[in-house]
GROMACS .gro file of C-alpha atoms in nm:
model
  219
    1UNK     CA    1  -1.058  -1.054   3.624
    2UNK     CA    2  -1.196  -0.797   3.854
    3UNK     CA    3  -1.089  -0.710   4.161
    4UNK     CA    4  -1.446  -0.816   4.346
    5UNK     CA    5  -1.301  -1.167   4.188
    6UNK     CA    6  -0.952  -1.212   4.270
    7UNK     CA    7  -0.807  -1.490   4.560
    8UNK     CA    8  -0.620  -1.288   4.788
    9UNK     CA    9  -0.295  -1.371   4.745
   10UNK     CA   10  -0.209  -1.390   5.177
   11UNK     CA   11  -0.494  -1.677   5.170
   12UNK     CA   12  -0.447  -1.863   4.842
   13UNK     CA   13  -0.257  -2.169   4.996
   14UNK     CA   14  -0.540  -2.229   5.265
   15UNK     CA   15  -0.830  -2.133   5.010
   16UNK     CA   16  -0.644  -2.384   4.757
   17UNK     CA   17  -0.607  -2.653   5.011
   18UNK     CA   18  -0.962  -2.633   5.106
   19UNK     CA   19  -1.088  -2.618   4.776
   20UNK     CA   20  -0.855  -2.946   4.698
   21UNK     CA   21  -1.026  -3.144   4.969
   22UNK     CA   22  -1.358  -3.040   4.851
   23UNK     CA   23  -1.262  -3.201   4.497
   24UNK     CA   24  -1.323  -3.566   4.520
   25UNK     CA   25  -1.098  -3.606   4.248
   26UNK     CA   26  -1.356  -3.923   4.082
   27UNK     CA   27  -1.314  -4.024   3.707
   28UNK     CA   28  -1.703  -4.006   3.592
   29UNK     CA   29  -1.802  -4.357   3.467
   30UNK     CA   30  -2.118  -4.391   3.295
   31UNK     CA   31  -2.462  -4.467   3.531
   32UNK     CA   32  -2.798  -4.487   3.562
   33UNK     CA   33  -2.875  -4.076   3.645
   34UNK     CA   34  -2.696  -3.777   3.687
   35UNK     CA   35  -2.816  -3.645   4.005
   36UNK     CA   36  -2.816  -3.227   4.013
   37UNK     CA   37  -2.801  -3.063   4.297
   38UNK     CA   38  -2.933  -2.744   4.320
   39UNK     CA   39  -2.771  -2.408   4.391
   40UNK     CA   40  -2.662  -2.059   4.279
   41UNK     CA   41  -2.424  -2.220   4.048
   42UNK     CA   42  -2.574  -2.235   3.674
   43UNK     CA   43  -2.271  -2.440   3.576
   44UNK     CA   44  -2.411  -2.721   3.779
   45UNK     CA   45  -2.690  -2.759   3.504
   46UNK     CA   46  -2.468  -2.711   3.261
   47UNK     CA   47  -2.204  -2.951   3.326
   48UNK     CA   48  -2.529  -3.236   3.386
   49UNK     CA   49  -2.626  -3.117   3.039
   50UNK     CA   50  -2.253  -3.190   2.899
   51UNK     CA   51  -2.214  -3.494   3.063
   52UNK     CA   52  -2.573  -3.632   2.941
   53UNK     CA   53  -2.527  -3.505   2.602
   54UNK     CA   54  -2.191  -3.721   2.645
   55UNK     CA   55  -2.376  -4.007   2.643
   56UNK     CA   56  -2.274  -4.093   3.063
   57UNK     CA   57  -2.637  -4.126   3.174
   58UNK     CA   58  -2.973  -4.170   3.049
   59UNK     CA   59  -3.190  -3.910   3.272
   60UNK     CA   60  -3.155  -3.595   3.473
   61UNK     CA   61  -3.281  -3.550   3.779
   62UNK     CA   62  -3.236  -3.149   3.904
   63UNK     CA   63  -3.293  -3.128   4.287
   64UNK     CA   64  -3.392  -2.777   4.471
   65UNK     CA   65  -3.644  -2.566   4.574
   66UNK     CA   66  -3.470  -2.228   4.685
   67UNK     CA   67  -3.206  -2.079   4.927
   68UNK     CA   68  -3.212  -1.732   5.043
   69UNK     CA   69  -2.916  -1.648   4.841
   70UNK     CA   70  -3.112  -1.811   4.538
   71UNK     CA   71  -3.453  -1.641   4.570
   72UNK     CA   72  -3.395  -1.390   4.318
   73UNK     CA   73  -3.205  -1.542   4.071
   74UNK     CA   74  -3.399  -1.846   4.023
   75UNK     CA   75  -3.733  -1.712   4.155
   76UNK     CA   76  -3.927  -2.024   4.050
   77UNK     CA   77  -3.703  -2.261   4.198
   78UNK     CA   78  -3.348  -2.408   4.164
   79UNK     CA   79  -3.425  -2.722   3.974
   80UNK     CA   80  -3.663  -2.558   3.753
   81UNK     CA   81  -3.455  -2.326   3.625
   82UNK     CA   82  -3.212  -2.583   3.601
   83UNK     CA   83  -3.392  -2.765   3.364
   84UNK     CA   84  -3.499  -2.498   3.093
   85UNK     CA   85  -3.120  -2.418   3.098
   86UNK     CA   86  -3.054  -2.825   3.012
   87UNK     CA   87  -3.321  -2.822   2.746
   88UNK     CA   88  -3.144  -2.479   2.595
   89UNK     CA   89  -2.841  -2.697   2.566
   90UNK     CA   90  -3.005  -2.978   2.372
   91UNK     CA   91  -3.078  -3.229   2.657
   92UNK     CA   92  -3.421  -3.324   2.562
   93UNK     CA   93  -3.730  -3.225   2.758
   94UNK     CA   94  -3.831  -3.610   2.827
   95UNK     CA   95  -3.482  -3.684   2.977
   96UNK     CA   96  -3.498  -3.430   3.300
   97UNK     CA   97  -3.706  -3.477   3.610
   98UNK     CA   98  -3.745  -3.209   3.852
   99UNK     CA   99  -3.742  -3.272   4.194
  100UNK     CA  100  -3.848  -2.918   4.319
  101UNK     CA  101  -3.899  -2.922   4.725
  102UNK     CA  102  -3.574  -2.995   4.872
  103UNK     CA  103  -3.380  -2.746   5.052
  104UNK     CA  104  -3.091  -2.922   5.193
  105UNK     CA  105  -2.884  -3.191   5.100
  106UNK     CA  106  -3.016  -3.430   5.303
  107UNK     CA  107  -3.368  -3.396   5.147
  108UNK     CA  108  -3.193  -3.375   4.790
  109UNK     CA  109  -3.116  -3.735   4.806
  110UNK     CA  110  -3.421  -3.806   5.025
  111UNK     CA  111  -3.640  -3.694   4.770
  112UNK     CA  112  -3.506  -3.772   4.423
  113UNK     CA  113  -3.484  -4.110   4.568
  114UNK     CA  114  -3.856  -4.106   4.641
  115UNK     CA  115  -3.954  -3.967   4.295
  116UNK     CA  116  -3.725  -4.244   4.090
  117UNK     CA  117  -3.964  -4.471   4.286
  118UNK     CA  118  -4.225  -4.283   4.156
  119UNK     CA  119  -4.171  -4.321   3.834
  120UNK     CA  120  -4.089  -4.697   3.874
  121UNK     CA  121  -3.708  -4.578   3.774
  122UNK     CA  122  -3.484  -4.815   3.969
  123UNK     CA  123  -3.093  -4.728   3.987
  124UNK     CA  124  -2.771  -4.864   4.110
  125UNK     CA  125  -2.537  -4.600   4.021
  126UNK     CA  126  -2.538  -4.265   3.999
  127UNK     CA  127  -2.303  -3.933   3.859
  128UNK     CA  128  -2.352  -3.625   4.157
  129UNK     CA  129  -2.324  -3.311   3.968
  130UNK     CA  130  -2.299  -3.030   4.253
  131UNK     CA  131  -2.110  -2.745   4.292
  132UNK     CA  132  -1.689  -2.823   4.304
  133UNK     CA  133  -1.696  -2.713   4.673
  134UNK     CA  134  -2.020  -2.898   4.731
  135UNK     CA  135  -1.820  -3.244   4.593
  136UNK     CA  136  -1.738  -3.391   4.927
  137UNK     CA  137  -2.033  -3.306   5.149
  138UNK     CA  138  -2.281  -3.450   4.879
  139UNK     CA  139  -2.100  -3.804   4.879
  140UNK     CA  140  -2.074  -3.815   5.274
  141UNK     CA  141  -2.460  -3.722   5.250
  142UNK     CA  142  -2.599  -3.975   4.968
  143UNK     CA  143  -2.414  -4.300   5.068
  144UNK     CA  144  -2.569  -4.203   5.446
  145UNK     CA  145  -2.909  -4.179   5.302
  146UNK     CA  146  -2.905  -4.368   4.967
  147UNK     CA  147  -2.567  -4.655   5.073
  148UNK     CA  148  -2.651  -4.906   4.777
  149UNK     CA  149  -2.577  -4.697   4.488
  150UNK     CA  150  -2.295  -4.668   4.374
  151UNK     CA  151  -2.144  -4.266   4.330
  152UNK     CA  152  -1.942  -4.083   4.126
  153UNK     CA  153  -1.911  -3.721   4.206
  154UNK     CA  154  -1.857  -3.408   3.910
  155UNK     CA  155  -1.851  -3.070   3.916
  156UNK     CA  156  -1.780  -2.819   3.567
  157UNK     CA  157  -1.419  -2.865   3.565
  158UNK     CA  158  -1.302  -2.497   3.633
  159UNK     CA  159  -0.968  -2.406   3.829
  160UNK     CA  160  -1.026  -2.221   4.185
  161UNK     CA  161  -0.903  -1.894   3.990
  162UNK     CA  162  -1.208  -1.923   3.713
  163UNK     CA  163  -1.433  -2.066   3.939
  164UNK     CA  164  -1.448  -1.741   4.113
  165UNK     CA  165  -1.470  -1.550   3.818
  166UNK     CA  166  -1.772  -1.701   3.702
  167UNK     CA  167  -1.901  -1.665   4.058
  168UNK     CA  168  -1.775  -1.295   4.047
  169UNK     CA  169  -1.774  -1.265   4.431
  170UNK     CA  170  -1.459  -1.389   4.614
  171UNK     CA  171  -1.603  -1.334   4.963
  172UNK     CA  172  -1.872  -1.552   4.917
  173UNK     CA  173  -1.685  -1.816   4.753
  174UNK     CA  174  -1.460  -1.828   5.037
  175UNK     CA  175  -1.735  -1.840   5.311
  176UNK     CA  176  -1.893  -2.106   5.091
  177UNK     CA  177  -1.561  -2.322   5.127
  178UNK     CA  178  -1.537  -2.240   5.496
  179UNK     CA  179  -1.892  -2.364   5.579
  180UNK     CA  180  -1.883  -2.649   5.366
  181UNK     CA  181  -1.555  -2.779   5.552
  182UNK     CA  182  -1.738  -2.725   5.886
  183UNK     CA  183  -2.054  -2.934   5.740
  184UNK     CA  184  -1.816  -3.215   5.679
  185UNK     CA  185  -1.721  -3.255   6.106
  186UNK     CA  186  -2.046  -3.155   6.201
  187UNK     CA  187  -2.258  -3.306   6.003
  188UNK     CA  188  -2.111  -3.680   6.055
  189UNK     CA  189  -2.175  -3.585   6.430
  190UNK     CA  190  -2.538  -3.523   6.393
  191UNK     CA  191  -2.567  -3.837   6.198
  192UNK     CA  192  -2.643  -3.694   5.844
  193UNK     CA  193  -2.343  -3.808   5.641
  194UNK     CA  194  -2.094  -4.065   5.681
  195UNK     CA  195  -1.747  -3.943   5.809
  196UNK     CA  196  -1.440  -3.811   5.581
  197UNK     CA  197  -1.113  -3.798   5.612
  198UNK     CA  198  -1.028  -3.447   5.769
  199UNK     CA  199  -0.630  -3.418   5.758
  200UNK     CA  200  -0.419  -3.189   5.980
  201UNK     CA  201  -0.340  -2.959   5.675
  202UNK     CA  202  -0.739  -2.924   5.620
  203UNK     CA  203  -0.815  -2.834   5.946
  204UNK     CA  204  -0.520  -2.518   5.982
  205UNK     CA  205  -0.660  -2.401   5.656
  206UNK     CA  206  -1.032  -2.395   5.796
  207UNK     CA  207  -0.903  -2.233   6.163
  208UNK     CA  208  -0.689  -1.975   5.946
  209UNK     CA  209  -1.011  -1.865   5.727
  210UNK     CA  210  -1.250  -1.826   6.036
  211UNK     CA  211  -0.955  -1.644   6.228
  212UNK     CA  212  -0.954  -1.389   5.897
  213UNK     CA  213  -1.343  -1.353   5.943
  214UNK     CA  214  -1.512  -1.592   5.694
  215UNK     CA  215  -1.748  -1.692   5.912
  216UNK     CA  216  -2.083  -1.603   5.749
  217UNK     CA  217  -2.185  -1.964   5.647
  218UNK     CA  218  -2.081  -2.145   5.968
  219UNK     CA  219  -2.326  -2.333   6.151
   0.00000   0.00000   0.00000
């Protein structure tokens, strides 16, 4: 592991305790679409591709135009790219839909919703593949916008420790955790997800992190 990838040990309890709220901890059960949501994170198509080629859904939908931090990595947009990298695992072409405008969770849902009705595709359940930090804030989100389907949330089972390594950037790993936390409060606030629990232990963690300066994804 290099050192641009390593937890530092003086914030591994609150980086672990964030990261284990984040984790919605949900047994994936077979539905009627795996739902990805686009990002950075490659393994996100990957893991929809494992999980389709395990037989849990029928059809992909990939969700995501760009970020900043995505612009140049997947420079014709998220979901695009996350679909030629599900085909190159064997998920056949006539199995993904691309939903490529969205550029926020809100709209992810918003929009994949619209194009299932589109396509006359009607579903009751669905598998949320998302990054493992991203777990939490995508449930609060869909069953605000989309509350009749029933959700199971995944994410490429890595550890924290792994996770980073395949991320290869610790800072931004750790903002990413910090500003996801925040979305969780604020977000239920302004009405765009449903409220979670946000324990005591939580909460320390997320006042420790900004007090050490990961701050660059608050909102």
């Amino acid at each position: 592991m290099t050192a641009s990838a390593l937890v530092p040990d003086a914030l591994r309890a609150d980086i672990e305790t964030l990261w284990n709220y984040h984790d919605m901890h949900h047994v994936v059960r077979p539905a009627d679409v795996g739902i990805g949501l686009g990002s950075h994170d490659l393994g996100v198509a990957t893991y929809a591709a494992d999980l389709y080629l395990r037989g849990l859904f029928p059809l992909i939908v990939f969700t995501g135009a760009n970020a900043p931090t995505t612009v140049s990595r997947f420079p014709r947009g998220e979901a695009v790219h996350y679909k030629e990298h599900a085909i190159g695992r064997g998920v056949p072409d006539g199995a993904v839909l691309v939903e490529p405008q969205a550029t926020n969770t809100g709209e992810n849902f918003t929009y994949t919703r619209t194009l299932l009705g589109k396509h006359g595709i009607a579903v009751a359940s669905a598998v949320l593949i998302s990054r493992p930090y991203q777990q939490r804030r995508a449930y609060a989100t869909c069953k605000k916008l989309w509350p009749e389907i029933e959700v199971t949330c995944a994410s490429f089972p890595l550890s924290l420790d792994n996770y980073v390594e395949s991320i290869g950037d610790v800072d931004r790993v750790i903002n990413m955790l910090v500003g996801d936390t925040q979305r969780i409060t604020e977000y239920a606030k302004k009405g765009f997800a449903i409220e979670q629990p946000y324990p005591n232990e939580v909460r320390a963690a997320f006042k420790r992190l900004v007090d050490a300066g990961y701050t660059s994804r608050l909102i």
